[in-house]
């Protein structure tokens, strides 16, 4: 029986127990059935009490506000026999007002508790489907008027017929002064699609028009509709020429407004709707007893009716403003973790949990948040696009903890050697340019609105400065010759976001700290000492090293041996040497007490002896050969330049 209950609609339920079978009807239709056995029979005492709308925990338990039904209940009946499906259908259709032979709220004496009230209505009322509307009494142009309705989930209203039009006209008169003109009210129709065929904004159906004499007269230049104040009849008008008027919004209960920014444990506590007027303005009513209404020209108030207390106030820029969208409220009592007097952001919008709430209350798909394109009309989707939110007490000098207590965190690493600038056996150094990519998990922050690629999730220098990152030292650098050319930090998304938090004021996409890896890219150029052994020159082979050591003790952070890689993608034939091999190992350095994890990159270099012979020995040999040969030829026949 967990079917969605339509709010502001009457529902008819019937529970039927008959000869070991149970049947449940909703709106007169069979919804569930099955065998039913009664373990023991409870005798019903004559003149007993039936409690309605209260979860009592035990037979004849007490009354508790928190466990009470909120809403309207009517016509509770109990019969001593099983109703036929046809009888149930007739009752659900309001054709007949039923009276139960054992119990009926229409007959028995009712005692009211907890502020409940009684109202008498005709039984046909339960099946009536009235179109409701609420008039927003501020003069706005057509597009803004429609937005006013849309942002609370409603649409511009159109009366169904002449009678409804008269009702709307009559009601609009109380606001006429605010609507600034003789054409005072927008009507929710347009003939944009097909000239002179007026369709409703609500469902695109053709409307029954109520034209004033000599109207419509604007042809394709007038495709919107205004009501004429003196008689309530309609006149066509331009949709684009700026004409201010008030607007009636047709109530749509399918998607309630949501209040976000507090810490409600039940999502329905965030639901609000426009219920009527207070202080000549529509006001918002929360499902759980909060009310939000205009308290003075430039102030709105949030009021908790369950305890009779003002929760907070909002200063608005104009007397026509509503608290729809994101605004900073001032608390008049403590709420959640906020103290009295706190200024906190709250949002009212119809945005779903999978939508981002623009500052003006519009909704866009979450993927469009921080995607470098403007999607909210107020551009607010591209504001505050930071990726990280640090917890209170985050210390950037402290590395993250390993999940297993007492173990160091492991860093994955890739050293990419880009080029050798110099290999000098005379200076005994190698000069290399390289990058180091180090990856680890930083579970402490929360990550926001991550993109799918690493490049997209590049952290700003400011964000980078707030986080713990790897600092490297170079034990075998030559004469301090190391230069950090660039440093970048990225987030690599490895898991999906947390379920949407309906209390999040903007409905950002939030990731748990474990759902992304931190990727640090360092680009260096440096000269490293190397012991060249030239005993076998020119057939010598050299081993040079590049050592990268962490500056945090090994017990806390270390390089992973399995996840250490080295790459060199260029031509291994270097001037004077061939790179025969390149290896990476994880070592430790430091004294016994304080040890540091270190990457040791080894280059095996073999001298290119063929080239040495050609460039050094061979020319010498040739010179001698030429020298000897010339003894046997006439010098005058030789090209003189050869020997000079
Ligand atoms: Ca027209
Ligand atoms: Ca006209
Ligand atoms: Ca965007």
Coordinates of C-alpha atoms and ligand atoms in Angstrom, one line a residue:
X1 CA 0.0 0.0 0.0
X2 CA 2.9 2.3 -0.7
X3 CA 1.2 3.9 -3.7
X4 CA 2.0 7.6 -4.1
X5 CA -0.6 9.6 -2.3
X6 CA -1.7 12.6 -4.4
X7 CA -1.5 15.7 -2.2
X8 CA -4.5 18.0 -2.2
X9 CA -6.5 15.3 -3.7
X10 CA -8.9 13.0 -1.9
X11 CA -8.1 9.3 -2.0
X12 CA -10.5 6.5 -1.3
X13 CA -9.2 3.4 0.5
X14 CA -11.1 0.3 1.3
X15 CA -9.7 -2.7 3.3
X16 CA -11.8 -5.8 3.0
X17 CA -11.5 -8.9 5.1
X18 CA -13.7 -11.9 4.0
X19 CA -13.4 -15.6 4.7
X20 CA -9.6 -15.6 5.1
X21 CA -9.0 -13.3 2.2
X22 CA -7.8 -9.7 2.3
X23 CA -8.5 -7.2 -0.4
X24 CA -7.4 -3.6 -0.6
X25 CA -9.0 -1.1 -3.0
X26 CA -7.6 2.3 -3.9
X27 CA -10.0 4.8 -5.7
X28 CA -12.5 1.9 -6.0
X29 CA -10.0 -0.3 -7.9
X30 CA -8.6 -3.5 -6.5
X31 CA -5.0 -2.8 -5.6
X32 CA -3.9 -5.9 -3.7
X33 CA -5.3 -9.2 -2.4
X34 CA -4.1 -12.3 -0.6
X35 CA -4.9 -14.8 2.1
X36 CA -5.4 -13.4 5.5
X37 CA -5.6 -15.2 8.8
X38 CA -6.5 -13.8 12.2
X39 CA -4.1 -15.2 14.9
X40 CA -6.4 -14.3 17.7
X41 CA -9.6 -12.3 17.7
X42 CA -9.9 -9.0 19.6
X43 CA -13.4 -8.5 20.9
X44 CA -14.7 -5.0 20.2
X45 CA -16.2 -3.5 23.4
X46 CA -19.5 -1.7 23.1
X47 CA -18.9 2.0 23.6
X48 CA -15.2 1.6 22.8
X49 CA -13.0 4.3 21.3
X50 CA -11.5 4.3 17.8
X51 CA -8.5 6.6 17.4
X52 CA -8.0 8.0 13.9
X53 CA -4.9 9.8 12.7
X54 CA -2.6 8.7 15.5
X55 CA 0.0 6.0 15.6
X56 CA -0.6 4.7 19.1
X57 CA 2.1 2.1 19.6
X58 CA -0.2 0.0 21.8
X59 CA -3.9 -0.4 22.4
X60 CA -5.3 2.8 23.9
X61 CA -1.8 4.4 23.8
X62 CA -1.4 8.1 24.4
X63 CA -1.3 11.1 21.9
X64 CA 1.9 12.3 20.4
X65 CA 2.1 15.2 17.9
X66 CA 5.1 13.6 16.1
X67 CA 3.1 10.4 15.4
X68 CA 0.0 12.1 14.2
X69 CA -1.5 12.3 10.7
X70 CA -1.1 15.6 9.0
X71 CA -3.9 16.3 6.5
X72 CA -7.6 15.8 6.2
X73 CA -9.5 12.6 6.9
X74 CA -13.2 12.2 6.1
X75 CA -15.8 9.5 6.1
X76 CA -14.2 6.7 8.1
X77 CA -16.7 3.8 8.0
X78 CA -16.6 0.2 9.3
X79 CA -19.0 -2.5 8.3
X80 CA -19.7 -5.9 9.8
X81 CA -19.9 -7.5 6.3
X82 CA -17.8 -7.5 3.2
X83 CA -18.7 -4.8 0.7
X84 CA -19.0 -5.9 -2.9
X85 CA -16.5 -4.5 -5.5
X86 CA -19.4 -2.6 -7.0
X87 CA -20.3 -1.0 -3.6
X88 CA -16.7 0.1 -3.2
X89 CA -16.7 1.6 -6.7
X90 CA -19.9 3.6 -6.0
X91 CA -18.5 5.0 -2.8
X92 CA -15.1 6.0 -4.4
X93 CA -17.0 7.8 -7.1
X94 CA -18.9 10.0 -4.6
X95 CA -22.2 8.9 -6.0
X96 CA -23.5 8.1 -2.5
X97 CA -22.5 9.1 0.9
X98 CA -21.8 5.8 2.9
X99 CA -22.5 5.1 6.5
X100 CA -20.9 2.1 8.1
X101 CA -23.2 -0.1 10.2
X102 CA -20.5 -0.6 13.0
X103 CA -18.9 2.8 12.9
X104 CA -19.1 6.1 10.9
X105 CA -17.5 9.4 11.5
X106 CA -20.7 10.9 10.0
X107 CA -22.7 9.4 12.9
X108 CA -20.5 8.8 16.0
X109 CA -19.5 11.5 18.4
X110 CA -16.0 12.7 17.6
X111 CA -13.5 14.2 20.2
X112 CA -10.8 16.4 18.7
X113 CA -7.2 16.4 19.9
X114 CA -4.0 18.1 19.0
X115 CA -5.5 21.1 17.3
X116 CA -7.7 19.2 14.8
X117 CA -10.8 21.0 13.4
X118 CA -14.0 19.9 11.8
X119 CA -15.5 21.3 8.6
X120 CA -18.8 20.1 7.0
X121 CA -18.8 19.6 3.2
X122 CA -21.1 17.8 0.7
X123 CA -19.8 14.3 -0.2
X124 CA -19.5 15.3 -3.9
X125 CA -16.7 17.6 -2.7
X126 CA -14.4 14.5 -2.4
X127 CA -14.5 13.9 -6.2
X128 CA -14.3 17.4 -7.4
X129 CA -11.3 18.5 -9.4
X130 CA -11.2 22.3 -9.3
X131 CA -8.5 24.2 -11.1
X132 CA -6.9 26.4 -8.6
X133 CA -4.9 29.5 -9.2
X134 CA -3.1 32.2 -7.2
X135 CA -2.7 35.8 -8.4
X136 CA 0.8 37.3 -8.2
X137 CA -0.1 41.0 -7.6
X138 CA 3.0 42.6 -9.1
X139 CA 3.1 44.3 -12.5
X140 CA 5.6 42.5 -14.7
X141 CA 6.1 42.1 -18.5
X142 CA 4.7 38.9 -20.1
X143 CA 8.0 36.9 -20.1
X144 CA 8.7 37.8 -16.4
X145 CA 5.1 37.0 -15.4
X146 CA 5.4 33.6 -17.0
X147 CA 8.7 33.0 -15.2
X148 CA 7.1 34.0 -11.9
X149 CA 4.6 31.1 -12.4
X150 CA 7.2 28.7 -13.8
X151 CA 9.7 29.2 -10.9
X152 CA 7.1 27.9 -8.4
X153 CA 6.2 25.0 -10.7
X154 CA 3.0 26.7 -11.9
X155 CA 1.8 28.0 -15.3
X156 CA -0.1 31.1 -16.3
X157 CA -3.8 30.4 -15.7
X158 CA -6.6 30.6 -18.2
X159 CA -10.3 30.4 -17.1
X160 CA -12.1 27.5 -18.5
X161 CA -15.3 29.3 -19.4
X162 CA -17.2 32.5 -19.0
X163 CA -18.2 31.7 -15.4
X164 CA -14.6 31.0 -14.4
X165 CA -13.5 34.2 -16.1
X166 CA -16.0 36.2 -14.0
X167 CA -14.6 34.6 -10.8
X168 CA -11.0 35.4 -11.9
X169 CA -12.0 39.0 -12.8
X170 CA -13.8 39.5 -9.4
X171 CA -10.8 38.2 -7.5
X172 CA -8.3 40.2 -9.5
X173 CA -10.1 43.4 -8.5
X174 CA -8.6 43.3 -5.0
X175 CA -5.1 43.6 -6.5
X176 CA -6.0 46.1 -9.3
X177 CA -4.2 48.9 -7.7
X178 CA -0.9 47.0 -7.9
X179 CA -1.4 46.0 -11.5
X180 CA -0.8 49.5 -12.8
X181 CA -3.1 49.6 -15.8
X182 CA -6.5 49.1 -17.3
X183 CA -5.2 45.9 -19.0
X184 CA -4.2 44.5 -15.6
X185 CA -3.9 40.7 -15.9
X186 CA -2.1 38.3 -18.2
X187 CA -4.1 35.3 -19.4
X188 CA -2.2 32.1 -20.2
X189 CA -3.0 31.7 -23.9
X190 CA -1.2 32.4 -27.1
X191 CA -1.9 32.2 -30.9
X192 CA 1.7 32.1 -31.8
X193 CA 1.5 28.7 -33.4
X194 CA -1.5 29.4 -35.6
X195 CA -3.1 32.9 -35.9
X196 CA -6.4 33.2 -34.1
X197 CA -6.2 29.8 -32.5
X198 CA -5.7 30.5 -28.9
X199 CA -4.0 27.7 -27.0
X200 CA -3.3 27.4 -23.3
X201 CA 0.2 27.5 -21.9
X202 CA -0.8 24.7 -19.5
X203 CA -1.6 21.9 -21.9
X204 CA -1.7 23.5 -25.4
X205 CA -5.4 22.8 -25.7
X206 CA -7.6 25.4 -27.4
X207 CA -9.1 27.9 -25.0
X208 CA -12.6 29.3 -24.9
X209 CA -11.8 33.0 -25.4
X210 CA -13.7 35.9 -23.8
X211 CA -13.0 38.7 -26.2
X212 CA -13.8 42.4 -25.7
X213 CA -15.6 44.2 -28.5
X214 CA -13.5 44.7 -31.7
X215 CA -10.8 42.3 -30.4
X216 CA -8.7 40.4 -31.3
X217 CA -7.3 43.0 -33.7
X218 CA -3.5 42.6 -33.7
X219 CA -3.1 39.7 -36.2
X220 CA 0.4 38.1 -36.0
X221 CA 1.7 41.1 -34.2
X222 CA -0.4 40.4 -31.1
X223 CA -0.1 36.9 -29.8
X224 CA -0.5 37.3 -26.0
X225 CA -3.6 38.1 -24.0
X226 CA -4.5 40.6 -21.3
X227 CA -7.7 41.0 -19.3
X228 CA -9.5 44.4 -19.5
X229 CA -10.0 45.7 -16.0
X230 CA -13.4 47.4 -16.4
X231 CA -15.3 44.2 -17.6
X232 CA -12.8 41.3 -17.4
X233 CA -12.9 40.6 -21.1
X234 CA -9.8 39.8 -23.2
X235 CA -7.7 41.8 -25.6
X236 CA -4.9 40.5 -27.7
X237 CA -1.6 42.3 -27.3
X238 CA 2.0 42.0 -28.2
X239 CA 4.1 39.5 -26.3
X240 CA 7.3 41.5 -26.7
X241 CA 6.3 45.1 -26.3
X242 CA 6.8 45.7 -22.6
X243 CA 3.5 46.0 -20.9
X244 CA 3.4 45.4 -17.2
X245 CA 0.5 43.5 -15.6
X246 CA -0.3 41.1 -12.8
X247 CA -0.5 37.3 -13.4
X248 CA -2.7 34.4 -12.2
X249 CA -0.7 31.2 -11.9
X250 CA -2.5 27.8 -12.2
X251 CA -1.6 25.6 -9.3
X252 CA 0.2 22.4 -10.1
X253 CA 0.8 20.1 -7.2
X254 CA 3.0 17.6 -9.0
X255 CA 6.3 19.2 -8.0
X256 CA 6.4 21.0 -4.8
X257 CA 8.9 23.8 -4.0
X258 CA 11.8 22.7 -1.9
X259 CA 13.6 24.6 0.8
X260 CA 17.2 23.6 0.9
X261 CA 20.0 24.6 3.2
X262 CA 18.8 23.2 6.5
X263 CA 19.3 19.7 7.9
X264 CA 16.0 18.0 7.7
X265 CA 16.1 14.2 8.2
X266 CA 12.9 13.7 6.2
X267 CA 12.8 15.0 2.6
X268 CA 9.1 15.9 2.9
X269 CA 10.1 18.5 5.5
X270 CA 11.7 20.4 2.6
X271 CA 8.5 20.5 0.6
X272 CA 6.6 23.8 0.2
X273 CA 3.6 25.1 -1.8
X274 CA 1.9 28.3 -2.4
X275 CA -1.4 28.1 -0.5
X276 CA -3.0 31.5 -0.6
X277 CA -2.5 35.1 0.4
X278 CA -1.1 36.7 3.5
X279 CA -0.6 40.4 3.7
X280 CA -2.0 40.6 0.1
X281 CA 0.8 38.4 -1.2
X282 CA 0.9 34.7 -2.0
X283 CA 2.8 32.9 0.7
X284 CA 4.6 29.6 1.0
X285 CA 3.5 26.8 3.3
X286 CA 5.8 23.9 4.3
X287 CA 4.3 20.4 4.6
X288 CA 5.6 20.2 8.2
X289 CA 4.2 23.5 9.5
X290 CA 6.7 26.2 8.4
X291 CA 5.2 29.3 6.7
X292 CA 7.1 31.9 4.6
X293 CA 5.3 35.2 4.1
X294 CA 6.0 38.8 3.4
X295 CA 6.1 40.6 6.8
X296 CA 6.8 44.1 5.6
X297 CA 7.6 45.8 2.2
X298 CA 11.2 44.6 2.1
X299 CA 11.2 41.7 4.5
X300 CA 10.0 38.0 4.4
X301 CA 9.7 35.9 7.4
X302 CA 9.9 32.2 8.0
X303 CA 7.7 31.1 10.8
X304 CA 7.4 27.7 12.6
X305 CA 3.7 27.2 13.3
X306 CA 4.4 24.1 15.4
X307 CA 6.1 26.1 18.1
X308 CA 5.0 29.6 17.2
X309 CA 8.5 31.0 16.5
X310 CA 10.1 33.1 13.8
X311 CA 12.9 31.0 12.3
X312 CA 14.5 33.6 10.1
X313 CA 14.1 36.7 8.0
X314 CA 15.1 37.7 4.5
X315 CA 15.6 41.2 3.3
X316 CA 14.5 41.6 -0.3
X317 CA 15.6 44.3 -2.8
X318 CA 12.0 45.3 -3.8
X319 CA 8.5 45.1 -2.5
X320 CA 7.8 42.9 -5.5
X321 CA 10.5 40.3 -4.6
X322 CA 9.8 36.7 -3.6
X323 CA 12.2 34.5 -1.7
X324 CA 12.4 32.1 -4.7
X325 CA 16.0 31.1 -5.6
X326 CA 19.1 31.3 -3.4
X327 CA 19.2 34.0 -0.8
X328 CA 21.0 34.7 2.5
X329 CA 18.6 34.5 5.4
X330 CA 19.3 35.7 8.9
X331 CA 18.3 33.2 11.6
X332 CA 16.2 34.4 14.5
X333 CA 16.6 31.1 16.3
X334 CA 19.2 28.3 16.2
X335 CA 18.6 25.8 13.5
X336 CA 20.7 22.7 12.6
X337 CA 24.3 23.7 13.6
X338 CA 23.7 27.4 13.0
X339 CA 23.4 29.8 15.9
X340 CA 20.8 32.5 16.3
X341 CA 21.9 35.5 14.2
X342 CA 23.7 33.4 11.6
X343 CA 23.5 34.4 8.0
X344 CA 23.0 31.3 5.9
X345 CA 22.2 30.5 2.3
X346 CA 18.8 28.9 1.7
X347 CA 17.1 28.1 -1.6
X348 CA 13.5 27.8 -2.7
X349 CA 13.1 26.1 -6.0
X350 CA 11.3 23.4 -7.8
X351 CA 14.6 21.7 -8.8
X352 CA 14.7 18.0 -8.5
X353 CA 17.5 16.2 -6.7
X354 CA 19.3 15.6 -10.0
X355 CA 19.2 19.3 -11.0
X356 CA 21.4 22.2 -10.1
X357 CA 19.6 25.2 -8.5
X358 CA 20.5 28.5 -10.3
X359 CA 20.7 31.5 -8.0
X360 CA 17.4 32.8 -9.5
X361 CA 15.6 29.5 -8.8
X362 CA 15.8 28.1 -12.3
X363 CA 16.9 24.4 -12.6
X364 CA 19.5 22.9 -15.0
X365 CA 20.8 19.3 -15.4
X366 CA 23.7 18.8 -13.0
X367 CA 26.1 17.9 -15.8
X368 CA 25.9 21.5 -16.9
X369 CA 27.2 22.8 -13.6
X370 CA 30.8 24.1 -14.0
X371 CA 31.1 22.9 -17.6
X372 CA 32.5 26.3 -18.8
X373 CA 29.2 27.1 -20.6
X374 CA 26.6 29.5 -19.3
X375 CA 23.4 27.6 -18.7
X376 CA 21.6 29.5 -16.0
X377 CA 20.2 32.8 -17.3
X378 CA 21.9 34.5 -14.3
X379 CA 25.2 32.7 -15.2
X380 CA 25.3 31.3 -11.6
X381 CA 26.1 27.7 -12.8
X382 CA 29.7 28.8 -13.6
X383 CA 30.3 30.5 -10.3
X384 CA 32.2 29.0 -7.3
X385 CA 33.4 26.1 -9.4
X386 CA 36.0 24.9 -6.8
X387 CA 36.6 21.2 -6.7
X388 CA 37.4 20.8 -3.1
X389 CA 35.7 21.5 0.2
X390 CA 38.0 20.8 3.1
X391 CA 36.8 19.6 6.5
X392 CA 37.2 21.7 9.5
X393 CA 40.6 21.2 11.0
X394 CA 42.3 20.0 7.8
X395 CA 46.0 20.4 8.1
X396 CA 47.9 20.6 4.8
X397 CA 51.3 19.8 6.5
X398 CA 49.9 16.4 7.5
X399 CA 49.8 13.6 4.9
X400 CA 46.5 11.6 4.7
X401 CA 46.3 8.4 6.7
X402 CA 46.3 4.9 5.4
X403 CA 43.0 3.1 5.8
X404 CA 44.8 0.5 7.9
X405 CA 46.0 2.3 11.0
X406 CA 49.8 2.4 11.5
X407 CA 50.6 1.8 7.8
X408 CA 52.1 4.4 5.5
X409 CA 50.1 5.7 2.5
X410 CA 51.4 4.4 -0.8
X411 CA 52.2 6.6 -3.7
X412 CA 52.1 5.4 -7.2
X413 CA 54.7 7.0 -9.4
X414 CA 55.7 7.4 -13.0
X415 CA 59.0 9.0 -13.9
X416 CA 59.1 10.1 -17.5
X417 CA 62.6 11.1 -18.8
X418 CA 62.0 13.6 -21.6
X419 CA 65.5 14.3 -22.8
X420 CA 69.2 14.2 -21.9
X421 CA 70.7 17.6 -22.3
X422 CA 74.2 16.6 -21.5
X423 CA 76.2 13.5 -20.5
X424 CA 79.6 14.6 -19.5
X425 CA 82.3 12.2 -18.4
X426 CA 84.6 15.1 -17.8
X427 CA 82.3 17.0 -15.4
X428 CA 80.9 13.6 -14.2
X429 CA 77.3 14.7 -14.5
X430 CA 74.1 13.9 -16.5
X431 CA 71.7 16.7 -17.3
X432 CA 68.1 15.5 -17.7
X433 CA 64.7 16.9 -18.1
X434 CA 62.0 14.7 -16.6
X435 CA 58.5 14.6 -15.2
X436 CA 57.2 12.8 -12.1
X437 CA 53.6 11.8 -11.8
X438 CA 52.6 10.8 -8.3
X439 CA 49.1 9.4 -7.5
X440 CA 47.5 8.9 -4.1
X441 CA 44.2 9.1 -2.4
X442 CA 43.3 12.0 -0.2
X443 CA 40.1 11.0 1.6
X444 CA 39.7 14.0 3.9
X445 CA 38.1 16.6 1.6
X446 CA 34.9 16.3 -0.3
X447 CA 35.1 16.8 -4.1
X448 CA 32.6 18.8 -6.1
X449 CA 31.3 18.7 -9.6
X450 CA 34.2 16.6 -11.0
X451 CA 34.5 16.2 -14.8
X452 CA 35.3 13.1 -16.7
X453 CA 38.9 13.9 -17.7
X454 CA 42.0 14.7 -15.7
X455 CA 42.6 17.9 -17.5
X456 CA 39.1 19.1 -16.6
X457 CA 39.8 18.5 -12.9
X458 CA 42.9 20.6 -12.6
X459 CA 43.1 22.3 -9.3
X460 CA 43.8 26.0 -9.1
X461 CA 47.1 27.2 -7.5
X462 CA 45.1 28.4 -4.5
X463 CA 43.4 25.0 -4.0
X464 CA 46.7 23.3 -4.5
X465 CA 48.2 25.4 -1.7
X466 CA 45.5 24.3 0.7
X467 CA 46.2 20.6 0.3
X468 CA 48.9 18.2 1.3
X469 CA 51.1 17.5 -1.7
X470 CA 54.4 15.6 -2.2
X471 CA 57.6 17.5 -1.8
X472 CA 60.7 15.9 -3.3
X473 CA 64.3 16.1 -2.4
X474 CA 67.2 15.1 -4.7
X475 CA 70.1 13.5 -2.8
X476 CA 72.4 13.2 -5.8
X477 CA 71.7 16.5 -7.5
X478 CA 74.9 18.2 -8.7
X479 CA 75.7 21.5 -7.1
X480 CA 72.0 22.3 -6.3
X481 CA 71.2 22.3 -10.0
X482 CA 67.6 21.4 -10.0
X483 CA 64.8 23.5 -11.4
X484 CA 61.1 22.9 -11.0
X485 CA 59.7 24.0 -14.3
X486 CA 56.0 23.4 -13.5
X487 CA 53.8 21.8 -10.9
X488 CA 50.2 20.8 -11.4
X489 CA 47.6 18.9 -9.3
X490 CA 44.6 17.1 -10.7
X491 CA 41.7 15.0 -9.4
X492 CA 41.0 11.7 -11.1
X493 CA 37.5 10.5 -10.6
X494 CA 37.4 6.8 -9.9
X495 CA 33.9 6.3 -8.5
X496 CA 30.4 7.9 -8.8
X497 CA 29.1 10.7 -6.7
X498 CA 27.4 10.4 -3.3
X499 CA 23.6 10.1 -3.5
X500 CA 22.1 13.6 -3.9
X501 CA 21.7 15.4 -0.6
X502 CA 18.2 17.1 -0.7
X503 CA 19.4 19.6 1.9
X504 CA 22.3 20.9 -0.3
X505 CA 21.4 24.5 -1.1
X506 CA 22.7 24.4 -4.7
X507 CA 22.4 20.7 -5.3
X508 CA 26.0 20.4 -6.4
X509 CA 27.3 16.9 -7.3
X510 CA 29.4 15.8 -4.3
X511 CA 32.0 13.0 -4.2
X512 CA 33.3 11.3 -1.2
X513 CA 37.1 11.7 -0.7
X514 CA 37.7 8.1 -1.6
X515 CA 36.0 8.6 -5.0
X516 CA 38.9 10.5 -6.5
X517 CA 42.7 10.1 -6.7
X518 CA 45.0 13.1 -6.4
X519 CA 47.4 13.3 -9.3
X520 CA 50.5 15.5 -8.9
X521 CA 52.6 16.3 -11.9
X522 CA 56.0 17.8 -11.4
X523 CA 58.3 18.8 -14.3
X524 CA 62.0 19.2 -13.6
X525 CA 65.3 19.9 -15.3
X526 CA 68.4 19.0 -13.2
X527 CA 72.0 18.0 -13.3
X528 CA 72.9 14.8 -11.4
X529 CA 76.2 13.5 -10.2
X530 CA 77.4 10.3 -11.9
X531 CA 80.6 8.3 -11.3
X532 CA 82.0 7.7 -14.7
X533 CA 84.4 4.8 -14.9
X534 CA 86.4 5.3 -18.1
X535 CA 88.9 2.5 -17.7
X536 CA 87.6 0.6 -20.7
X537 CA 87.3 3.8 -22.9
X538 CA 86.0 3.8 -25.5
X539 CA 84.2 0.5 -24.8
X540 CA 83.0 1.7 -21.4
X541 CA 79.5 1.4 -20.1
X542 CA 78.2 3.8 -17.4
X543 CA 75.5 3.5 -14.7
X544 CA 74.0 6.9 -13.7
X545 CA 71.3 7.5 -11.2
X546 CA 68.5 9.9 -10.6
X547 CA 67.3 9.8 -7.0
X548 CA 63.9 11.3 -5.8
X549 CA 63.4 11.2 -2.1
X550 CA 60.3 12.0 -0.1
X551 CA 60.6 14.7 2.6
X552 CA 58.1 12.9 4.9
X553 CA 59.2 9.9 7.0
X554 CA 58.7 6.4 5.5
X555 CA 56.4 5.4 8.3
X556 CA 53.9 7.9 7.0
X557 CA 54.4 8.0 3.2
X558 CA 56.2 5.7 0.9
X559 CA 56.5 5.0 -2.8
X560 CA 54.8 1.8 -3.8
X561 CA 57.3 -0.7 -5.3
X562 CA 54.6 -2.3 -7.5
X563 CA 53.4 1.0 -8.7
X564 CA 56.7 2.6 -9.7
X565 CA 57.3 3.1 -13.4
X566 CA 59.9 4.8 -15.6
X567 CA 59.5 5.7 -19.2
X568 CA 61.8 7.1 -21.9
X569 CA 60.1 7.3 -25.3
X570 CA 62.7 9.1 -27.3
X571 CA 65.6 7.7 -29.5
X572 CA 68.0 5.8 -27.2
X573 CA 70.9 6.9 -29.5
X574 CA 72.3 9.9 -27.7
X575 CA 75.4 11.9 -28.7
X576 CA 78.3 9.8 -27.6
X577 CA 76.2 7.2 -25.7
X578 CA 73.4 4.7 -26.3
X579 CA 70.9 4.3 -23.6
X580 CA 71.0 0.6 -23.0
X581 CA 68.5 0.4 -20.2
X582 CA 66.5 2.4 -17.8
X583 CA 65.2 0.9 -14.5
X584 CA 63.4 2.1 -11.4
X585 CA 63.6 0.8 -7.9
X586 CA 62.2 1.9 -4.5
X587 CA 64.9 2.4 -1.9
X588 CA 65.2 3.9 1.5
X589 CA 67.6 6.5 2.6
X590 CA 68.4 8.4 5.8
X591 CA 69.7 7.4 9.2
X592 CA 68.3 4.4 11.2
X593 CA 65.8 6.5 13.1
X594 CA 64.4 8.6 10.3
X595 CA 64.2 6.8 7.0
X596 CA 62.7 8.2 3.8
X597 CA 61.3 6.3 0.8
X598 CA 63.2 7.1 -2.4
X599 CA 62.8 6.4 -6.1
X600 CA 66.1 5.4 -7.8
X601 CA 66.1 5.7 -11.5
X602 CA 69.1 4.0 -13.2
X603 CA 70.4 4.7 -16.7
X604 CA 72.7 2.3 -18.4
X605 CA 74.8 4.1 -20.9
X606 CA 77.1 2.5 -23.5
X607 CA 79.6 4.6 -25.3
X608 CA 79.1 4.8 -29.0
X609 CA 82.6 3.5 -29.9
X610 CA 81.9 3.2 -33.6
X611 CA 81.5 6.8 -33.8
X612 CA 84.6 7.5 -31.6
X613 CA 86.7 5.5 -34.0
X614 CA 85.4 7.3 -37.0
X615 CA 85.7 10.8 -35.6
X616 CA 89.0 10.4 -33.7
X617 CA 91.1 7.5 -34.9
X618 CA 90.1 7.4 -38.6
X619 CA 90.9 11.0 -39.6
X620 CA 94.3 10.5 -38.0
X621 CA 94.9 7.4 -40.0
X622 CA 93.8 9.1 -43.2
X623 CA 96.0 12.0 -42.7
X624 CA 99.0 9.8 -42.4
X625 CA 98.0 7.8 -45.5
X626 CA 97.7 11.0 -47.5
X627 CA 101.0 12.2 -46.1
X628 CA 102.8 9.1 -47.3
X629 CA 101.2 8.9 -50.7
X630 CA 102.2 12.4 -51.7
X631 CA 105.8 11.3 -51.7
X632 CA 105.2 9.5 -55.0
X633 CA 103.3 12.0 -57.0
X634 CA 103.9 15.3 -58.6
X635 CA 103.0 17.9 -56.0
X636 CA 102.1 20.4 -58.8
X637 CA 99.2 18.0 -59.9
X638 CA 97.7 17.9 -56.4
X639 CA 94.9 20.1 -55.3
X640 CA 96.8 22.4 -52.9
X641 CA 94.0 22.7 -50.5
X642 CA 94.2 19.0 -49.5
X643 CA 97.4 19.4 -47.6
X644 CA 97.0 22.9 -46.2
Ligands
LIG1 CA1 -2.3 36.9 -33.0
LIG2 CA1 -5.6 43.9 -29.6
LIG3 CA1 27.2 25.5 -17.4

